[in-house]
Coordinates of C-alpha atoms and ligand atoms in Angstrom, one line a residue:
X1 CA -1.0 30.2 -8.7
X2 CA -4.3 29.3 -7.6
X3 CA -4.6 25.2 -8.0
X4 CA -8.0 23.0 -7.3
X5 CA -7.2 20.4 -4.9
X6 CA -8.9 17.5 -3.3
X7 CA -8.0 16.5 0.2
X8 CA -9.4 13.0 1.3
X9 CA -10.0 12.8 5.0
X10 CA -10.2 16.3 5.1
X11 CA -12.3 16.8 8.2
X12 CA -9.5 14.4 10.5
X13 CA -6.8 15.6 12.2
X14 CA -4.4 16.1 9.7
X15 CA -6.6 16.8 7.0
X16 CA -8.1 19.7 8.7
X17 CA -4.9 21.7 9.2
X18 CA -3.9 20.8 5.6
X19 CA -7.2 22.4 4.4
X20 CA -6.2 25.4 6.8
X21 CA -3.5 25.9 5.0
X22 CA -4.4 25.4 1.4
X23 CA -7.4 27.9 1.9
X24 CA -5.3 30.3 3.4
X25 CA -3.1 30.0 0.3
X26 CA -5.9 30.9 -2.0
X27 CA -6.3 27.6 -3.5
X28 CA -9.8 26.0 -4.3
X29 CA -10.1 23.2 -1.9
X30 CA -12.6 20.4 -2.0
X31 CA -12.4 18.5 1.3
X32 CA -14.0 14.6 0.9
X33 CA -14.9 12.7 4.2
X34 CA -17.0 10.0 5.2
X35 CA -16.9 11.4 9.1
X36 CA -15.6 8.1 10.1
X37 CA -13.0 9.6 12.7
X38 CA -13.3 13.0 11.4
X39 CA -15.8 15.9 12.6
X40 CA -17.3 18.8 10.9
X41 CA -16.0 20.8 13.7
X42 CA -12.5 20.6 12.3
X43 CA -13.5 22.4 9.4
X44 CA -16.8 24.3 10.2
X45 CA -14.6 27.5 10.6
X46 CA -13.9 27.3 6.4
X47 CA -17.4 26.9 5.5
X48 CA -17.9 30.7 4.9
X49 CA -15.0 30.7 2.5
X50 CA -15.7 30.8 -1.3
X51 CA -12.8 28.5 -1.9
X52 CA -13.7 25.8 0.4
X53 CA -16.1 23.2 -0.1
X54 CA -17.1 19.9 1.4
X55 CA -17.9 16.5 -0.1
X56 CA -19.6 13.7 2.1
X57 CA -18.1 10.4 0.4
X58 CA -16.8 7.3 1.0
X59 CA -13.4 7.0 -0.6
X60 CA -14.0 3.0 -1.1
X61 CA -16.1 4.6 -4.0
X62 CA -15.1 6.0 -7.3
X63 CA -15.0 9.8 -6.9
X64 CA -15.2 12.0 -10.1
X65 CA -13.8 15.7 -9.7
X66 CA -11.7 18.0 -11.6
X67 CA -8.8 18.9 -9.7
X68 CA -5.0 19.8 -10.1
X69 CA -3.8 18.1 -7.0
X70 CA -5.0 15.2 -4.6
X71 CA -3.6 14.8 -1.2
X72 CA -4.9 10.9 0.4
X73 CA -5.3 11.2 3.7
X74 CA -8.6 9.2 4.0
X75 CA -8.1 6.5 6.8
X76 CA -8.4 6.0 10.4
X77 CA -5.1 6.8 12.1
X78 CA -5.6 5.6 15.5
X79 CA -5.2 1.7 16.6
X80 CA -8.5 1.6 18.5
X81 CA -10.3 3.2 15.6
X82 CA -8.3 1.4 12.6
X83 CA -9.1 -1.9 14.6
X84 CA -12.8 -1.2 14.8
X85 CA -13.7 -2.7 11.5
X86 CA -10.3 -4.0 10.2
X87 CA -11.6 -4.9 6.7
X88 CA -13.2 -1.4 6.3
X89 CA -9.6 -0.2 7.0
X90 CA -7.8 -2.4 4.5
X91 CA -10.7 -1.7 1.8
X92 CA -10.3 2.6 2.8
X93 CA -6.5 1.8 2.1
X94 CA -6.5 -0.4 -0.9
X95 CA -9.8 0.7 -2.7
X96 CA -9.0 4.4 -1.5
X97 CA -6.0 4.4 -3.3
X98 CA -7.3 2.5 -6.4
X99 CA -9.8 5.2 -6.3
X100 CA -7.5 8.1 -5.9
X101 CA -4.9 6.9 -8.3
X102 CA -7.4 6.1 -10.8
X103 CA -9.0 9.8 -10.9
X104 CA -5.2 11.2 -10.7
X105 CA -4.3 9.1 -14.2
X106 CA -7.8 10.3 -15.8
X107 CA -7.4 13.9 -14.9
X108 CA -3.4 14.1 -14.8
X109 CA -3.3 15.4 -11.0
X110 CA -0.7 14.8 -8.9
X111 CA -1.1 12.7 -6.0
X112 CA 0.2 12.5 -2.8
X113 CA -0.3 9.5 -0.4
X114 CA -0.2 9.9 3.4
X115 CA 1.6 6.9 4.2
X116 CA 2.7 5.8 7.6
X117 CA 5.7 4.6 9.6
X118 CA 4.0 1.7 10.2
X119 CA 4.9 0.3 7.1
X120 CA 8.6 -0.3 9.1
X121 CA 6.5 -2.4 11.5
X122 CA 8.4 -3.2 14.7
X123 CA 11.8 -2.0 13.2
X124 CA 15.0 -3.9 13.7
X125 CA 16.7 -1.2 11.9
X126 CA 17.0 1.9 14.5
X127 CA 16.5 4.9 13.4
X128 CA 14.7 4.0 10.1
X129 CA 15.8 4.8 6.8
X130 CA 13.5 5.1 3.8
X131 CA 15.6 2.0 2.4
X132 CA 14.5 -0.1 5.1
X133 CA 12.1 -2.7 4.2
X134 CA 10.5 -3.0 7.4
X135 CA 9.2 -5.9 9.6
X136 CA 5.5 -6.1 9.9
X137 CA 3.4 -9.1 10.8
X138 CA 0.9 -9.9 8.0
X139 CA -1.9 -11.4 10.3
X140 CA -1.9 -9.2 13.5
X141 CA -4.3 -6.8 14.9
X142 CA -2.2 -3.7 13.5
X143 CA -2.0 -5.7 10.0
X144 CA -5.0 -4.1 8.4
X145 CA -3.5 -1.0 8.7
X146 CA 0.3 -1.6 8.2
X147 CA -0.5 -4.2 5.3
X148 CA -2.8 -1.6 3.7
X149 CA -0.7 1.1 3.8
X150 CA 2.0 -0.9 2.4
X151 CA -0.3 -1.9 -0.3
X152 CA -1.1 1.6 -1.2
X153 CA 2.4 2.4 -1.4
X154 CA 2.7 -0.4 -3.9
X155 CA 0.0 0.8 -6.0
X156 CA 1.4 4.2 -6.1
X157 CA 4.5 3.1 -7.3
X158 CA 2.7 0.7 -9.8
X159 CA 0.5 3.4 -11.0
X160 CA 3.8 5.5 -11.6
X161 CA 5.5 3.1 -13.3
X162 CA 2.8 1.9 -15.8
X163 CA 0.8 4.7 -16.1
X164 CA 3.5 7.9 -15.2
X165 CA 1.1 9.0 -12.5
X166 CA 2.7 11.8 -10.8
X167 CA 3.2 10.4 -7.4
X168 CA 4.3 11.7 -3.9
X169 CA 4.9 9.2 -0.9
X170 CA 5.4 10.3 2.5
X171 CA 5.9 8.5 5.5
X172 CA 4.4 10.2 8.5
X173 CA 5.7 9.5 12.0
X174 CA 3.2 10.0 14.9
X175 CA 2.1 13.5 14.7
X176 CA -0.1 15.3 17.6
X177 CA -1.4 18.7 18.0
X178 CA -4.6 20.9 18.3
X179 CA -7.9 19.0 16.7
X180 CA -6.6 15.5 17.7
X181 CA -10.0 13.9 19.0
X182 CA -10.0 13.8 22.9
X183 CA -10.9 10.2 22.6
X184 CA -9.0 9.1 19.9
X185 CA -7.0 6.5 21.8
X186 CA -3.7 7.6 20.7
X187 CA -1.2 8.4 23.2
X188 CA -0.4 11.9 23.3
X189 CA -4.6 12.8 23.7
X190 CA -5.0 9.9 26.1
X191 CA -2.3 11.1 28.4
X192 CA -3.3 14.6 28.1
X193 CA -6.9 14.1 28.7
X194 CA -6.2 11.9 31.5
X195 CA -4.0 14.2 33.3
X196 CA -6.4 17.2 32.7
X197 CA -9.3 15.3 34.2
X198 CA -7.2 13.8 37.1
X199 CA -7.4 10.2 36.0
X200 CA -4.9 7.6 35.8
X201 CA -2.2 7.6 33.0
X202 CA -2.7 4.6 31.3
X203 CA 0.9 2.9 30.2
X204 CA 0.6 -0.2 28.1
X205 CA 3.3 -2.3 28.8
X206 CA 6.2 -1.0 31.1
X207 CA 6.5 2.2 29.1
X208 CA 9.7 1.5 27.6
X209 CA 8.9 1.7 24.1
X210 CA 9.7 4.6 22.2
X211 CA 8.1 6.7 19.9
X212 CA 9.1 10.0 18.0
X213 CA 6.9 12.9 18.1
X214 CA 6.1 15.4 15.3
X215 CA 4.1 18.8 15.8
X216 CA 1.3 19.2 13.5
X217 CA 2.4 22.5 11.8
X218 CA 6.2 21.0 11.2
X219 CA 4.0 17.9 9.2
X220 CA 2.1 20.0 7.1
X221 CA 4.9 21.9 6.4
X222 CA 6.7 19.1 5.2
X223 CA 3.8 17.6 3.4
X224 CA 3.4 20.7 1.2
X225 CA 6.7 20.8 0.4
X226 CA 6.9 17.6 -0.8
X227 CA 3.7 17.8 -2.6
X228 CA 5.0 21.2 -4.5
X229 CA 8.8 20.0 -5.8
X230 CA 9.4 18.2 -9.0
X231 CA 12.5 16.1 -7.6
X232 CA 11.4 14.0 -5.3
X233 CA 8.8 11.4 -5.4
X234 CA 9.5 9.3 -2.1
X235 CA 8.9 7.5 0.0
X236 CA 10.2 10.3 2.5
X237 CA 9.8 10.2 6.2
X238 CA 8.5 13.1 7.8
X239 CA 8.8 13.2 11.3
X240 CA 10.6 14.7 14.3
X241 CA 13.8 12.7 15.3
X242 CA 13.6 13.4 19.0
X243 CA 12.9 10.2 20.5
X244 CA 11.0 9.1 24.1
X245 CA 10.1 6.4 25.7
X246 CA 6.2 6.5 26.6
X247 CA 7.1 6.6 30.4
X248 CA 9.1 9.5 29.8
X249 CA 5.8 11.1 27.7
X250 CA 3.8 10.4 30.6
X251 CA 6.1 12.2 33.1
X252 CA 6.2 15.5 30.7
X253 CA 2.6 15.5 30.1
X254 CA 2.2 15.0 34.3
X255 CA 4.5 17.9 34.7
X256 CA 3.1 20.2 32.2
X257 CA -0.6 19.9 33.4
X258 CA 0.6 20.1 37.0
X259 CA -1.6 16.9 37.4
X260 CA -2.0 14.7 40.3
X261 CA -2.5 11.6 38.2
X262 CA -0.9 8.5 39.0
X263 CA 0.8 6.0 36.4
X264 CA -0.8 2.6 36.0
X265 CA 0.6 -0.1 33.8
X266 CA -1.4 -2.1 31.9
X267 CA -0.9 -5.0 29.2
X268 CA 0.7 -4.1 26.0
X269 CA -1.1 -4.6 22.9
X270 CA 0.3 -7.3 20.7
X271 CA 2.8 -6.2 17.7
X272 CA 3.2 -2.8 19.6
X273 CA 6.6 -1.2 18.1
X274 CA 9.3 -1.3 20.4
X275 CA 11.1 1.6 19.0
X276 CA 10.7 4.2 16.5
X277 CA 12.7 7.3 15.0
X278 CA 12.8 8.6 11.7
X279 CA 16.1 9.4 9.9
X280 CA 14.9 12.5 8.3
X281 CA 18.1 13.3 6.3
X282 CA 16.3 12.6 2.9
X283 CA 13.8 15.2 3.8
X284 CA 16.4 17.8 5.3
X285 CA 18.6 17.5 1.9
X286 CA 15.9 17.2 -0.8
X287 CA 13.0 19.2 0.9
X288 CA 15.2 21.5 3.0
X289 CA 12.6 20.3 5.6
X290 CA 13.1 19.7 9.4
X291 CA 10.9 20.1 12.4
X292 CA 11.0 23.5 14.3
X293 CA 8.7 22.4 17.6
X294 CA 10.3 20.2 20.2
X295 CA 8.2 18.1 22.3
X296 CA 7.9 20.6 25.2
X297 CA 6.6 23.4 23.1
X298 CA 4.2 21.1 21.1
X299 CA 2.7 19.7 24.2
X300 CA 2.3 23.1 25.8
X301 CA 0.0 24.1 22.6
X302 CA -1.8 20.7 22.6
X303 CA -2.7 21.0 26.3
X304 CA -3.9 24.6 26.1
X305 CA -6.1 23.2 23.3
X306 CA -7.7 20.4 25.4
X307 CA -8.1 22.8 28.3
X308 CA -10.2 25.2 26.1
X309 CA -12.0 22.1 24.7
X310 CA -13.0 20.9 28.3
X311 CA -13.9 24.6 29.0
X312 CA -16.2 24.9 26.3
X313 CA -17.8 21.7 27.2
X314 CA -18.5 22.8 31.2
Ligands
LIG401 P1 -7.9 11.1 11.3 O1 -8.4 9.5 11.9 O2 -8.1 12.3 12.6 O3 -8.2 11.5 9.9 C1 -8.6 10.5 9.1 C2 -10.1 11.1 8.3 O4 -10.0 10.3 7.4 C3 -11.1 11.0 9.3 O5 -11.4 12.5 9.1 C4 -11.9 10.1 8.5 O6 -13.5 10.3 9.0 C5 -11.7 10.2 6.9 N1 -12.0 8.6 6.6 C6 -11.5 7.5 7.1 N2 -12.0 6.7 6.5 C7 -12.7 7.3 5.3 C8 -13.1 6.8 4.0 N3 -13.6 5.3 3.8 N4 -13.9 7.6 3.2 C9 -13.6 8.9 3.6 N5 -13.1 9.4 4.5 C10 -12.8 8.6 5.5 O7 -6.2 10.5 11.1 P2 -5.0 11.5 11.1 O8 -4.3 11.5 12.0 O9 -5.6 13.0 10.7 O10 -4.3 10.8 9.7 C11 -4.5 11.3 8.6 C12 -3.7 10.2 7.7 O11 -2.3 10.5 8.1 C13 -4.2 8.8 7.7 O12 -3.9 8.5 6.3 C14 -3.0 8.2 8.6 O13 -2.9 7.0 8.3 C15 -1.9 8.9 8.1 N6 -1.0 9.0 9.3 C16 -1.3 9.9 10.5 C17 -0.3 9.5 11.6 C18 -0.4 10.6 12.9 O14 0.4 10.5 13.5 N7 -1.4 11.4 12.8 C19 1.1 8.9 11.1 C20 1.1 8.3 10.1 C21 0.3 8.2 9.1
LIG402 N1 0.0 3.9 24.7 C1 0.3 3.9 26.0 N2 -1.0 4.1 26.6 C2 -2.1 5.0 25.9 C3 -2.4 4.6 24.7 C4 -1.0 4.5 23.6 O1 0.9 3.6 26.5 O2 -3.3 5.3 26.6 C5 1.3 3.3 24.0 C6 1.0 2.3 22.9 O3 0.9 1.0 23.6 C7 2.2 2.6 22.0 C8 2.5 4.3 22.1 O4 1.7 4.7 23.3 O5 3.1 2.1 22.5 C9 2.1 4.9 21.0 O6 0.6 4.4 20.8 P1 -0.6 5.3 19.8 O7 -1.4 4.4 19.7 O8 -0.6 6.7 20.0 O9 0.5 5.2 18.2 P2 1.3 3.9 17.7 O10 1.2 2.7 18.3 O11 0.3 3.7 16.4 O12 2.5 4.6 17.1

């Protein structure tokens, strides 16, 4: 059945893929964004669809729309961008959650929060299960994002307990794919752009820190499954459990792009998590979800996207 759906942060990397999916299923989609890190380019192909609508709005201010479902994705995700204006990042997470939850409460909409593996901080438990409470520095450079997302989770559960708001909370692990901003600052886009442009590959620290990379189509599939079932409210990890060191990632990107770029090692940012790998057994059992695209295949698709982007710029 067709539904009316609000996607905050809909012009961003994940939001635009989510809008694609929802529009193609025939839902009426309102894409809300303030274009801080999102771009109209990401969603311009949807503008001619009658079931797609764009709303320029900052989610730190209340929003009034009538919808059946809300996906709350508004928040810069790259450390470079979320640290650019740390106070704004906290406001987006906290006031954004309050505004979306208030709306969901009033109009009785189901609401999904795009939370993050960052709630586990620099984890002492490996791999990370949803039951792990995390190891987060409350006053560091990453705290505006990590603690903002943690408060947002708290708000979701308190609105659920106090007001019976129908919540879903998803903890997203590092996700990559086409439509990442080429200068977004995240590791996959940085390495691919550097390799394609023949620049040095910048490894922060010695490159032994690990991450688990999920391809965007797998992530969106998990998000939609979580939203459209009645058993599990979360939090639930959605990510690819394949774990790679950052140096391994750099070597894969160099190999796949056949680049001559050199690896250079620079200072590691403070509070950079040493390791990260999701335990996805909850999503496997309750959502019947697991990722289908491994890092090699996903990188090939992403590299093809960035090559096309560079060709268009020439
Ligand atoms: P992104 O930066 O590409 O998208 C975020 C979108 O939110 C952008 O379009 C931006 O303009 C918009 N936005 C930011 N502040 C806003 C505000 N105050 N009001 C309205 N819109 C605002 O990032 P993404 O990778 O697409 O991430 C989407 C969501 O998923 C974020 O909430 C992020 O924290 C979460 N997440 C992403 C990842 C990942 O690896 N991509 C991992 C964990 C969590
Ligand atoms: N990183 C790196 N070089 C870069 C960008 C990032 O070595 O050009 C490292 C970063 O220090 C971190 C990992 O790659 O250890 C993932 O960084 P990203 O910003 O993509 O995501 P997050 O740290 O939020 O997981």
